[in-house]
Short mmCIF file of C-alpha atoms in Angstrom, two decimals:
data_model
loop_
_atom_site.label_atom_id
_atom_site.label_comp_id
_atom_site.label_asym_id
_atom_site.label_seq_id
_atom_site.Cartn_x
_atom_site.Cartn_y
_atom_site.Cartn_z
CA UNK A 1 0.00 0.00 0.00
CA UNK A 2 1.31 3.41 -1.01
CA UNK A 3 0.15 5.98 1.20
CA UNK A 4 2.06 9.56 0.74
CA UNK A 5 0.41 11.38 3.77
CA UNK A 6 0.87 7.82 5.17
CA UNK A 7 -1.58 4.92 5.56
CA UNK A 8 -4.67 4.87 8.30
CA UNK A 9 -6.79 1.89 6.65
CA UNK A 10 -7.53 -0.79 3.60
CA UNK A 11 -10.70 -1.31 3.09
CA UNK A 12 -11.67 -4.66 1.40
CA UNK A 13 -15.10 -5.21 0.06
CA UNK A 14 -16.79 -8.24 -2.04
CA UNK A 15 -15.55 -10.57 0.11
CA UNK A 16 -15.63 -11.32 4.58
CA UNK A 17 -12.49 -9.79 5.45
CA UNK A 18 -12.65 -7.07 7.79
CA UNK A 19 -10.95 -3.82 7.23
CA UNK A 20 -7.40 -3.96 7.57
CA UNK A 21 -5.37 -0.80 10.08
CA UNK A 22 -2.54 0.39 8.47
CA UNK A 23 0.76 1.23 10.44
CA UNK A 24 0.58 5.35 9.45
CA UNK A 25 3.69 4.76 6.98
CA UNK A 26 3.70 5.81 3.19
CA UNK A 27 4.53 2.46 2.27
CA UNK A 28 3.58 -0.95 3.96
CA UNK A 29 3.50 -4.85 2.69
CA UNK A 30 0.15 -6.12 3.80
CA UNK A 31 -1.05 -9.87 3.92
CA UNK A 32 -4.56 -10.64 2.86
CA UNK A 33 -5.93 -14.05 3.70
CA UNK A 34 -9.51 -14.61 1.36
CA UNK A 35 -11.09 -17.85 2.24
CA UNK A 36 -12.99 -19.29 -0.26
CA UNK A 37 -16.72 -20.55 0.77
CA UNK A 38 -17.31 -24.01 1.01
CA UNK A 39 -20.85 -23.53 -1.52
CA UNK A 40 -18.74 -21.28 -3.75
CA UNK A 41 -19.37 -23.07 -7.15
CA UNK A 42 -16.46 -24.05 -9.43
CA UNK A 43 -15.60 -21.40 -12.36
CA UNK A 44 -17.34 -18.65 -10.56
CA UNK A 45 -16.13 -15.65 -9.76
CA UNK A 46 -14.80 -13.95 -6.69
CA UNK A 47 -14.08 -10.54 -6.47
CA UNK A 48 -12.41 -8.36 -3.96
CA UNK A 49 -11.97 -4.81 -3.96
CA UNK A 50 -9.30 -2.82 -2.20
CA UNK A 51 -9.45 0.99 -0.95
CA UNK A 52 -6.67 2.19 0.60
CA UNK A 53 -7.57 5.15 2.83
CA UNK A 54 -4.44 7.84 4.12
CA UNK A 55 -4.54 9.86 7.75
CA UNK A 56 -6.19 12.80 5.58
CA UNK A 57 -9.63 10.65 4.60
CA UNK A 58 -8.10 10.58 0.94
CA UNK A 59 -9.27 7.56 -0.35
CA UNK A 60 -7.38 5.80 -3.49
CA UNK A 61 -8.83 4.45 -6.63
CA UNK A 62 -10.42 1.09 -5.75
CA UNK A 63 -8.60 -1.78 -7.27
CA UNK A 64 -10.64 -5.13 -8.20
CA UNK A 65 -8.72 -8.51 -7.80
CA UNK A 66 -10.64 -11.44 -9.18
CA UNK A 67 -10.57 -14.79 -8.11
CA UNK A 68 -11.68 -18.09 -10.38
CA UNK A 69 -12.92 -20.71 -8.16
CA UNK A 70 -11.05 -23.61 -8.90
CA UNK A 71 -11.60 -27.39 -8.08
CA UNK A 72 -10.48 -27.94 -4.20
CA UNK A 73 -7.49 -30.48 -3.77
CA UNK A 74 -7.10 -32.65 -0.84
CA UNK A 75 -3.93 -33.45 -0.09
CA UNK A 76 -2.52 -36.79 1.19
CA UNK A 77 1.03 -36.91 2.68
CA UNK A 78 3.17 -38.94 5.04
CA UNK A 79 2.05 -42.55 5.85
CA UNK A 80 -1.63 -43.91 6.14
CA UNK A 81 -1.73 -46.26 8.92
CA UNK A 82 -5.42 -47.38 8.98
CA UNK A 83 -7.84 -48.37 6.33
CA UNK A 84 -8.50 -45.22 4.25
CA UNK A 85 -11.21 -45.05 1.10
CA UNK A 86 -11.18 -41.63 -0.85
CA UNK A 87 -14.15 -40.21 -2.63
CA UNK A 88 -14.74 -40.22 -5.82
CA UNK A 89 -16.20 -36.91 -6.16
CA UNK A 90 -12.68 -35.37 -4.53
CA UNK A 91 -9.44 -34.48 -6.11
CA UNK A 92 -6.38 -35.35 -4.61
CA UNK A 93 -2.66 -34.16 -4.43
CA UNK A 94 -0.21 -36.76 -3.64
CA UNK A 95 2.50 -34.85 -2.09
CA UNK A 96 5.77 -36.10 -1.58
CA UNK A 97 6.22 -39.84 -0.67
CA UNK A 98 2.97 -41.55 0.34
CA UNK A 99 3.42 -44.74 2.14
CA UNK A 100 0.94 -46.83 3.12
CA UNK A 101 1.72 -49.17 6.35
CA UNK A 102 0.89 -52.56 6.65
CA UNK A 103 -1.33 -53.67 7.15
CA UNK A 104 -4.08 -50.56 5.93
CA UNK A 105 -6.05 -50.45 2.71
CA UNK A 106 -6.13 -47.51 0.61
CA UNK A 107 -9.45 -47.97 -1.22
CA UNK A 108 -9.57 -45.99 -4.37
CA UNK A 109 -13.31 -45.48 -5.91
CA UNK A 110 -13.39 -45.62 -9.94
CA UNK A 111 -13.80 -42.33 -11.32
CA UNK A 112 -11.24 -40.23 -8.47
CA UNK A 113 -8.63 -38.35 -9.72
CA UNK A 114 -5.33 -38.45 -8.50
CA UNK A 115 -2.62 -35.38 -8.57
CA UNK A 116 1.31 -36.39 -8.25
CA UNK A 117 2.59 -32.69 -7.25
CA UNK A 118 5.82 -31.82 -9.07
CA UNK A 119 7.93 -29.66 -6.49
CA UNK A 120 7.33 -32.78 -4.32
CA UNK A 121 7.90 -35.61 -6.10
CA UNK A 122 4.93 -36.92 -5.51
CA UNK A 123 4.59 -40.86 -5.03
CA UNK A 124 2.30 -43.34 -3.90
CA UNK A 125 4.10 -46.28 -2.32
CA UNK A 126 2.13 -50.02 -1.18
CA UNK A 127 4.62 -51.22 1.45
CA UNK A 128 4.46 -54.71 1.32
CA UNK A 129 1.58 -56.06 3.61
CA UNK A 130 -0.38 -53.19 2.78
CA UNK A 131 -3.11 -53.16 0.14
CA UNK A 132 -4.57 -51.24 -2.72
CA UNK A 133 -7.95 -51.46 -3.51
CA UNK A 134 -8.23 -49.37 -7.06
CA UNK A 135 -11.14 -50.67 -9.23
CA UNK A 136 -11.73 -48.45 -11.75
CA UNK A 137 -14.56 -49.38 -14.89
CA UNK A 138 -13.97 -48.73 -18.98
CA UNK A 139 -16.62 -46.19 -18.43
CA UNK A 140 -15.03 -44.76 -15.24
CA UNK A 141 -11.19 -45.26 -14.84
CA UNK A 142 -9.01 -43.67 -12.13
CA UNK A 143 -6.91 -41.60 -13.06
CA UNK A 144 -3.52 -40.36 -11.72
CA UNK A 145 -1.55 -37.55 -13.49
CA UNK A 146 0.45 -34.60 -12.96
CA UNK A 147 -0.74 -31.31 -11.11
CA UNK A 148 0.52 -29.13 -14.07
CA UNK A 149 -2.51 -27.58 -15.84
CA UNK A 150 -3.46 -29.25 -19.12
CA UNK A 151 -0.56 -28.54 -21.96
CA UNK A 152 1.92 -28.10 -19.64
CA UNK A 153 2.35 -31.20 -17.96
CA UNK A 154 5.45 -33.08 -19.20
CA UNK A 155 7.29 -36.79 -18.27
CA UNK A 156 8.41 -36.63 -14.74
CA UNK A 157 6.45 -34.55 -13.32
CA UNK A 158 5.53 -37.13 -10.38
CA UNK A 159 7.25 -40.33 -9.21
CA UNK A 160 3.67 -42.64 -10.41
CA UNK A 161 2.75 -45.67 -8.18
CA UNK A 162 5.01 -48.50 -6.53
CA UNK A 163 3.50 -51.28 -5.38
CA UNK A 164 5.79 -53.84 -2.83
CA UNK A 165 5.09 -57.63 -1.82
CA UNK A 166 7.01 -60.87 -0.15
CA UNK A 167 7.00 -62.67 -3.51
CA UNK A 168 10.52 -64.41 -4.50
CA UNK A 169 13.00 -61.95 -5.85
CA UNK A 170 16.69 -62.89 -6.58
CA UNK A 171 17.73 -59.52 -5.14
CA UNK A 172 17.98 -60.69 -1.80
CA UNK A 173 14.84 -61.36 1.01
CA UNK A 174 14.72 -57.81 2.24
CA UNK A 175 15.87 -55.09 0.04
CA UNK A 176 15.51 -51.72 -1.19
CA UNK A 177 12.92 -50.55 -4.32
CA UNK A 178 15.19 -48.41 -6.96
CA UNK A 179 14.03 -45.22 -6.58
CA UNK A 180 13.32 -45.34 -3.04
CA UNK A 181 16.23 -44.07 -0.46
CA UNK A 182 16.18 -46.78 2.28
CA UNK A 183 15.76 -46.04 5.85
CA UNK A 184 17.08 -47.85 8.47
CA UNK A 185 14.52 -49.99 10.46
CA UNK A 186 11.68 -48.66 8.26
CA UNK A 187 9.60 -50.77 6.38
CA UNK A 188 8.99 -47.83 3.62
CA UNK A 189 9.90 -48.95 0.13
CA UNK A 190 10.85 -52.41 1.49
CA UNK A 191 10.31 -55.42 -0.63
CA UNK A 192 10.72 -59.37 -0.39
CA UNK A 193 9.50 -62.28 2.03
CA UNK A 194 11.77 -60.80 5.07
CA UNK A 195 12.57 -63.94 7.09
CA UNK A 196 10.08 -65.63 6.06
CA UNK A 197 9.42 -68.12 3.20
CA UNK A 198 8.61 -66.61 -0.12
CA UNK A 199 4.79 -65.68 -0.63
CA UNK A 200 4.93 -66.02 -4.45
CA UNK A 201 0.88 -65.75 -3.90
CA UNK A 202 1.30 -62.64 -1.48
CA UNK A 203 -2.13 -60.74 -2.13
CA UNK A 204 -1.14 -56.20 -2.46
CA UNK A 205 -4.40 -55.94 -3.81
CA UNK A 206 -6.37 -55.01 -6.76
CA UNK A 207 -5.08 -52.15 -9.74
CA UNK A 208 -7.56 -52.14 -12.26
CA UNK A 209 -9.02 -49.90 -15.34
CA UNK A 210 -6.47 -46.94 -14.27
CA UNK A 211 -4.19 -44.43 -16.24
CA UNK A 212 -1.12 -43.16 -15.12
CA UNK A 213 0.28 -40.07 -16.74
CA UNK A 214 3.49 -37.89 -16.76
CA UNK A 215 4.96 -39.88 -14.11
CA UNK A 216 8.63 -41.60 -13.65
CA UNK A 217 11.90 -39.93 -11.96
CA UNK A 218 15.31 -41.06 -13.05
CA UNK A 219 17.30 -40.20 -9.87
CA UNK A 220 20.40 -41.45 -10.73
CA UNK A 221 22.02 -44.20 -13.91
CA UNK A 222 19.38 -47.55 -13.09
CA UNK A 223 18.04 -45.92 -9.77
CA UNK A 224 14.76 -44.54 -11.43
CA UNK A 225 11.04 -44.76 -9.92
CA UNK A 226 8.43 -45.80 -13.22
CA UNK A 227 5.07 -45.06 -13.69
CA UNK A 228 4.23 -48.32 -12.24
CA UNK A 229 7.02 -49.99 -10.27
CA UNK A 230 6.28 -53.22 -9.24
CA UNK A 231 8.75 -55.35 -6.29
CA UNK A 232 7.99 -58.99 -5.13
CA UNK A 233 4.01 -58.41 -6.21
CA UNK A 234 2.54 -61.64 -5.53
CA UNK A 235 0.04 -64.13 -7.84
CA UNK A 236 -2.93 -63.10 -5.44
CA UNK A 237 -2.83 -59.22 -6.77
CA UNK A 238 -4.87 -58.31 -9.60
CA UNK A 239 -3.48 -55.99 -12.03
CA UNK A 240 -4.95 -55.36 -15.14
CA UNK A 241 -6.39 -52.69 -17.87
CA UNK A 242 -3.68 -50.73 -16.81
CA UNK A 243 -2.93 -47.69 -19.30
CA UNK A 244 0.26 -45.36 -18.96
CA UNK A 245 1.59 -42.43 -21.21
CA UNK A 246 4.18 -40.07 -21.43
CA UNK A 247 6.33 -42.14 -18.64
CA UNK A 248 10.11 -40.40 -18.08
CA UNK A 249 11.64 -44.04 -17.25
CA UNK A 250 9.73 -47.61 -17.82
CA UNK A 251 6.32 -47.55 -18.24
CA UNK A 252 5.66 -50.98 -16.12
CA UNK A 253 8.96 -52.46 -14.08
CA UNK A 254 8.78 -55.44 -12.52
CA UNK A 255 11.77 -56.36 -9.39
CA UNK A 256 11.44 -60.20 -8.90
CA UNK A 257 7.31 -61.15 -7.76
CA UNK A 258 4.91 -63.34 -9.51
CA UNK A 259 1.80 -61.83 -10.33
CA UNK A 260 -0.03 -62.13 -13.37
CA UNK A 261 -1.39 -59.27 -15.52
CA UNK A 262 -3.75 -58.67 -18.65
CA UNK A 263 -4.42 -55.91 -20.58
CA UNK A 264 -1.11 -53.28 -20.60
CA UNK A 265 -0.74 -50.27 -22.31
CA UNK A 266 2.38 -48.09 -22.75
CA UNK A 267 2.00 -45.06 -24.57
CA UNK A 268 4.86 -43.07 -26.04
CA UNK A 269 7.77 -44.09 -23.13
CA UNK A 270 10.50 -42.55 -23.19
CA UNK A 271 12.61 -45.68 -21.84
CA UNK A 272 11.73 -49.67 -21.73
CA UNK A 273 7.70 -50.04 -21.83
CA UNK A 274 7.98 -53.20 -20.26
CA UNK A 275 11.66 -54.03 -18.14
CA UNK A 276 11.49 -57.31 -16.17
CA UNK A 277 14.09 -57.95 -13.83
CA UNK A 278 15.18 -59.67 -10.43
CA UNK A 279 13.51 -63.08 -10.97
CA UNK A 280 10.33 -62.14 -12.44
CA UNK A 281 8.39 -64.92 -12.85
CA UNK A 282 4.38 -64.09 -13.93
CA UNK A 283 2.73 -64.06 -16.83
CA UNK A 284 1.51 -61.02 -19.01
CA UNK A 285 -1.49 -61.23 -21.61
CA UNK A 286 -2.48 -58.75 -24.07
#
């Protein structure tokens, strides 16, 4: 605000906020806060209108700053440790690594839409023991893509899906998903049977009628997260109808597992569209 016989008030108008004092100084950085209501309807407008008033009454020239009501994102962030189901009429910003613990469900509705957020390199990680439950229809598929707006949104802008298991790998019983820095003592990004016997028909769920877009992050030479990266995935999982495009790295990777999958699309990769390594031992149809 630029006050010259120095600043008493701003006045804001068109929207709740509350007239703002001013410090009496002929210049002053001032922090609005505008909530958007909860009924506001998306692609309506907002508009607020500032007055800045000086210790004579002089009152500037009002000036309008209009706000387009955009679709609210919810973000999700950090681990889910219980069972969580999203809603399909919600938009979502995956932010960062997403783990989920075992042993929690992450049910996702067909239809939802999915952000990975850029700055973030946003991820959504299945520990092993954990579940997906992501049944999208023809009609109605899930969808996870980049935040960028439409035109803008280019390979590796998010770090796509990663789904871990106990199936046989020849890696080693507990090891590390490329892509993934390890932490000591966590289970994050983990994959293989642990001490226990292989679990070639280890169950992480169900992955169906879904599109993954933009995604993959090469971190460093062969230490690159996919669209869909795959580790020890057991026979019990169903993936299938699975569609990605515009991947940075491999479209689909599999690390050692067993599970069985129909119905694959890769759409203009930039690297392998289909890299099977570590022991791999399923089957993959159409």
């Amino acid at each position: 605000v630029d006050a010259p016989n120095g600043g008493e008030t701003l006045q804001i108008n068109g929207v709740s906020n509350p007239d703002i004092t001013l410090n009496g100084s002929t210049a002053q950085d001032v922090d609005v806060d505008i909530t958007i209501p909860a009924n506001a309807v998306v692609g309506s407008t907002i508009t607020a209108v500032f007055t800045a008033v000086d210790e004579e009454s002089l009152s500037s020239i009002p000036v309008e700053f209009v706000i387009t009501v955009g679709d609210p994102l919810e973000i999700l962030e950090g681990n889910i440790s219980a069972n969580t189901t999203l809603d399909a009429g919600t938009k979502y910003l995956i932010r960062g690594k997403v783990y989920v613990q075992s042993p929690a469900t992450l049910t996702i509705p067909a239809g939802t839409v999915l952000y990975g957020e850029k700055d973030s390199d946003g991820t959504l990680v299945i520990n092993r023991g954990a579940k997906i439950d992501a049944k999208g229809t023809a009609a109605n598929p899930i969808i996870m893509t980049s935040q960028a707006p439409t035109g803008f949104r280019n390979r590796g802008d998010w770090g796509g899906v990663v789904i871990l298991g106990k199936a046989y790998n020849s890696n080693g019983a507990t090891t590390t998903i490329e892509g993934i820095s390890g932490e000591a003592g966590s289970e994050n990004g983990v994959y293989g049977p642990g001490a226990n016997p292989s679990a070639d028909n280890d169950n992480s769920g169900f992955l169906q009628y879904t599109r993954i877009e933009f995604a993959g992050i090469a971190l460093s030479q062969d230490n690159e997260l996919n669209s869909l990266t795959m580790g020890s995935v057991g026979s019990a999982t169903t993936i299938d109808h699975i569609m990605v495009s515009y991947g940075n790295d491999d479209a689909s990777e599999w690390s050692g597992g067993s599970v069985n999958h129909k119905y694959l699309i890769a759409y203009s990769t930039i690297n392998d569209d289909f890299d099977t390594d570590r022991g791999y031992n399923g089957k993959i149809h159409y």
